[in-house]
Amino acid sequence: MPQILELLVSPVHRFEGRPADGPSPAAPGELVDRVHVRAGRGLVGDRYFGRAAHRDAAVTLIAAESLVQFGPGIGLEQTRRNILVSGIDVDSLVGLVLTLDSGRGPVSFAVRRRANPCAWMDTVIEPGAFKALRGRGGIRCSPLNDGELTLGPVEVTTREPQP
């Protein structure tokens, strides 16, 4: 069964400047047990919440299957995505509507585009991670309705967007 493994809501950017300088410190409490989603705005408390430049890409998801090649312990703190899932081929969903229900009601996302990896991946994961994650770096989405997601099993549906 598909699962939500990690949820990250961060009020700060950690990857600024040059990768050789290393990331900024993580804000306390970035990894959470639940997230509040707001339609067209993102995750409450996240650095991209309600920002005009990110309205079509306010929430990011990545599949754990993309990260297993790097060994245990690699997740959202390194990739800076918002939702880590298993059992969902998120990279194949661009252009669709993805609906997740972790028991608190369905939350739908318009999957807008890929979340391409950046050179920071070679610094925070391992050398070669940037190249290894091309085409497997996750997706950028816009929430279509308000709701809440929690860790654990999740029901997944996909559909074509409404015209």
mmCIF file of C-alpha atoms in Angstrom:
data_model
loop_
_atom_site.group_PDB
_atom_site.id
_atom_site.type_symbol
_atom_site.label_atom_id
_atom_site.label_comp_id
_atom_site.label_asym_id
_atom_site.label_seq_id
_atom_site.Cartn_x
_atom_site.Cartn_y
_atom_site.Cartn_z
ATOM 1 C CA MET A 1 0.000 0.000 0.000
ATOM 2 C CA PRO A 2 1.270 3.504 -0.763
ATOM 3 C CA GLN A 3 2.545 5.478 2.214
ATOM 4 C CA ILE A 4 3.440 9.008 3.217
ATOM 5 C CA LEU A 5 6.818 8.481 4.894
ATOM 6 C CA GLU A 6 7.892 12.052 5.711
ATOM 7 C CA LEU A 7 6.405 15.544 5.656
ATOM 8 C CA LEU A 8 8.521 18.699 5.650
ATOM 9 C CA VAL A 9 7.308 22.235 6.279
ATOM 10 C CA SER A 10 10.181 24.689 6.415
ATOM 11 C CA PRO A 11 9.902 28.454 6.856
ATOM 12 C CA VAL A 12 13.461 28.971 5.548
ATOM 13 C CA HIS A 13 15.526 28.211 2.467
ATOM 14 C CA ARG A 14 18.588 26.099 3.240
ATOM 15 C CA PHE A 15 20.206 25.972 -0.188
ATOM 16 C CA GLU A 16 21.330 29.533 -0.888
ATOM 17 C CA GLY A 17 24.648 30.666 -2.243
ATOM 18 C CA ARG A 18 27.105 28.095 -3.528
ATOM 19 C CA PRO A 19 26.923 24.377 -2.755
ATOM 20 C CA ALA A 20 30.596 24.415 -1.756
ATOM 21 C CA ASP A 21 29.649 26.704 1.159
ATOM 22 C CA GLY A 22 27.206 24.107 2.521
ATOM 23 C CA PRO A 23 23.540 24.489 3.450
ATOM 24 C CA SER A 24 22.157 26.825 6.080
ATOM 25 C CA PRO A 25 21.066 25.174 9.343
ATOM 26 C CA ALA A 26 17.657 23.500 9.359
ATOM 27 C CA ALA A 27 14.831 25.238 11.161
ATOM 28 C CA PRO A 28 13.670 23.326 14.238
ATOM 29 C CA GLY A 29 10.663 21.109 13.691
ATOM 30 C CA GLU A 30 10.785 20.916 9.885
ATOM 31 C CA LEU A 31 9.780 17.254 9.808
ATOM 32 C CA VAL A 32 6.181 16.994 10.981
ATOM 33 C CA ASP A 33 3.466 14.355 11.443
ATOM 34 C CA ARG A 34 0.781 16.339 9.574
ATOM 35 C CA VAL A 35 0.504 19.225 7.139
ATOM 36 C CA HIS A 36 -2.318 21.635 6.484
ATOM 37 C CA VAL A 37 -2.857 22.229 2.765
ATOM 38 C CA ARG A 38 -4.550 25.335 1.378
ATOM 39 C CA ALA A 39 -5.907 25.497 -2.171
ATOM 40 C CA GLY A 40 -3.730 27.573 -4.485
ATOM 41 C CA ARG A 41 -1.394 28.524 -1.629
ATOM 42 C CA GLY A 42 0.547 25.454 -0.485
ATOM 43 C CA LEU A 43 1.455 24.069 2.925
ATOM 44 C CA VAL A 44 0.747 26.325 5.890
ATOM 45 C CA GLY A 45 4.050 27.488 7.375
ATOM 46 C CA ASP A 46 6.206 26.524 4.394
ATOM 47 C CA ARG A 47 8.619 28.919 2.699
ATOM 48 C CA TYR A 48 6.590 28.796 -0.546
ATOM 49 C CA PHE A 49 3.151 29.240 1.038
ATOM 50 C CA GLY A 50 1.166 31.892 -0.855
ATOM 51 C CA ARG A 51 4.134 33.213 -2.831
ATOM 52 C CA ALA A 52 3.061 34.392 -6.269
ATOM 53 C CA ALA A 53 6.147 32.958 -7.968
ATOM 54 C CA HIS A 54 5.387 29.499 -6.591
ATOM 55 C CA ARG A 55 1.598 29.238 -6.830
ATOM 56 C CA ASP A 56 1.826 26.611 -9.572
ATOM 57 C CA ALA A 57 4.576 24.750 -7.745
ATOM 58 C CA ALA A 58 4.012 25.358 -4.027
ATOM 59 C CA VAL A 59 4.109 21.685 -2.980
ATOM 60 C CA THR A 60 6.748 19.147 -3.976
ATOM 61 C CA LEU A 61 6.628 15.363 -3.750
ATOM 62 C CA ILE A 62 9.355 12.783 -4.240
ATOM 63 C CA ALA A 63 9.246 8.980 -4.234
ATOM 64 C CA ALA A 64 11.363 7.074 -1.719
ATOM 65 C CA GLU A 65 12.173 4.654 -4.533
ATOM 66 C CA SER A 66 14.220 7.444 -6.163
ATOM 67 C CA LEU A 67 16.372 7.743 -3.040
ATOM 68 C CA VAL A 68 17.110 4.113 -2.074
ATOM 69 C CA GLN A 69 20.204 4.097 -4.289
ATOM 70 C CA PHE A 70 21.846 6.482 -1.805
ATOM 71 C CA GLY A 71 21.320 4.271 1.241
ATOM 72 C CA PRO A 72 19.356 4.799 4.447
ATOM 73 C CA GLY A 73 18.822 8.192 6.003
ATOM 74 C CA ILE A 74 18.266 10.179 2.811
ATOM 75 C CA GLY A 75 14.924 11.962 2.738
ATOM 76 C CA LEU A 76 13.271 15.346 2.786
ATOM 77 C CA GLU A 77 15.909 17.115 4.857
ATOM 78 C CA GLN A 78 18.383 16.507 2.028
ATOM 79 C CA THR A 79 16.124 16.846 -1.024
ATOM 80 C CA ARG A 80 14.051 19.758 0.373
ATOM 81 C CA ARG A 81 10.826 18.351 -1.047
ATOM 82 C CA ASN A 82 7.647 18.553 1.065
ATOM 83 C CA ILE A 83 6.208 15.044 0.851
ATOM 84 C CA LEU A 84 8.115 11.751 0.689
ATOM 85 C CA VAL A 85 5.954 8.864 -0.513
ATOM 86 C CA SER A 86 6.494 5.216 -1.299
ATOM 87 C CA GLY A 87 4.558 3.077 -3.734
ATOM 88 C CA ILE A 88 3.679 6.003 -6.039
ATOM 89 C CA ASP A 89 5.506 6.709 -9.314
ATOM 90 C CA VAL A 90 5.201 10.471 -8.867
ATOM 91 C CA ASP A 91 7.553 11.283 -11.739
ATOM 92 C CA SER A 92 5.045 9.853 -14.233
ATOM 93 C CA LEU A 93 2.179 12.113 -13.081
ATOM 94 C CA VAL A 94 3.031 15.437 -14.760
ATOM 95 C CA GLY A 95 -0.127 16.903 -16.287
ATOM 96 C CA LEU A 96 -2.506 14.857 -14.114
ATOM 97 C CA VAL A 97 -4.436 15.515 -10.925
ATOM 98 C CA LEU A 98 -3.110 13.499 -7.978
ATOM 99 C CA THR A 99 -5.398 12.927 -4.992
ATOM 100 C CA LEU A 100 -4.039 11.709 -1.661
ATOM 101 C CA ASP A 101 -6.215 10.655 1.278
ATOM 102 C CA SER A 102 -4.396 9.746 4.480
ATOM 103 C CA GLY A 103 -7.623 9.385 6.432
ATOM 104 C CA ARG A 104 -8.530 13.047 6.856
ATOM 105 C CA GLY A 105 -10.281 13.459 3.509
ATOM 106 C CA PRO A 106 -8.985 13.749 -0.043
ATOM 107 C CA VAL A 107 -6.457 16.422 -0.969
ATOM 108 C CA SER A 108 -5.973 17.005 -4.699
ATOM 109 C CA PHE A 109 -2.968 18.476 -6.468
ATOM 110 C CA ALA A 110 -2.530 19.626 -10.051
ATOM 111 C CA VAL A 111 0.835 18.146 -11.018
ATOM 112 C CA ARG A 112 2.419 20.991 -12.978
ATOM 113 C CA ARG A 113 5.982 19.924 -13.729
ATOM 114 C CA ARG A 114 9.005 17.959 -12.636
ATOM 115 C CA ALA A 115 10.986 19.086 -9.603
ATOM 116 C CA ASN A 116 14.386 18.936 -11.213
ATOM 117 C CA PRO A 117 17.352 18.283 -8.930
ATOM 118 C CA CYS A 118 20.050 20.891 -8.465
ATOM 119 C CA ALA A 119 23.803 20.839 -7.914
ATOM 120 C CA TRP A 120 23.166 20.972 -4.156
ATOM 121 C CA MET A 121 22.294 17.253 -4.306
ATOM 122 C CA ASP A 122 25.987 16.448 -4.850
ATOM 123 C CA THR A 123 26.785 18.302 -1.622
ATOM 124 C CA VAL A 124 23.981 17.163 0.697
ATOM 125 C CA ILE A 125 23.534 13.573 -0.529
ATOM 126 C CA GLU A 126 26.722 12.446 -2.281
ATOM 127 C CA PRO A 127 28.761 13.222 -5.397
ATOM 128 C CA GLY A 128 26.806 12.103 -8.466
ATOM 129 C CA ALA A 129 23.376 12.505 -6.835
ATOM 130 C CA PHE A 130 22.498 15.485 -9.046
ATOM 131 C CA LYS A 131 22.934 13.376 -12.175
ATOM 132 C CA ALA A 132 21.334 10.264 -10.639
ATOM 133 C CA LEU A 133 18.161 12.179 -9.727
ATOM 134 C CA ARG A 134 17.539 13.654 -13.183
ATOM 135 C CA GLY A 135 14.065 12.524 -14.212
ATOM 136 C CA ARG A 136 13.518 11.141 -10.680
ATOM 137 C CA GLY A 137 13.631 14.325 -8.599
ATOM 138 C CA GLY A 138 9.907 14.464 -7.901
ATOM 139 C CA ILE A 139 7.103 16.786 -8.940
ATOM 140 C CA ARG A 140 5.880 20.340 -8.324
ATOM 141 C CA CYS A 141 2.179 20.755 -7.640
ATOM 142 C CA SER A 142 -0.537 23.250 -6.913
ATOM 143 C CA PRO A 143 -3.126 22.257 -4.286
ATOM 144 C CA LEU A 144 -6.691 22.271 -5.595
ATOM 145 C CA ASN A 145 -8.501 22.064 -2.252
ATOM 146 C CA ASP A 146 -7.919 22.595 1.452
ATOM 147 C CA GLY A 147 -7.164 19.580 3.597
ATOM 148 C CA GLU A 148 -4.756 17.752 5.833
ATOM 149 C CA LEU A 149 -2.236 14.991 5.192
ATOM 150 C CA THR A 150 -0.643 12.761 7.816
ATOM 151 C CA LEU A 151 2.074 10.142 7.908
ATOM 152 C CA GLY A 152 1.142 6.552 7.145
ATOM 153 C CA PRO A 153 -0.944 4.686 4.589
ATOM 154 C CA VAL A 154 -2.485 6.819 1.856
ATOM 155 C CA GLU A 155 -5.134 6.170 -0.764
ATOM 156 C CA VAL A 156 -4.026 7.419 -4.159
ATOM 157 C CA THR A 157 -6.053 8.290 -7.243
ATOM 158 C CA THR A 158 -5.143 10.108 -10.414
ATOM 159 C CA ARG A 159 -7.225 11.626 -13.165
ATOM 160 C CA GLU A 160 -7.025 13.959 -16.117
ATOM 161 C CA PRO A 161 -7.584 17.618 -15.239
ATOM 162 C CA GLN A 162 -11.019 19.123 -15.838
ATOM 163 C CA PRO A 163 -11.175 21.321 -18.965
#
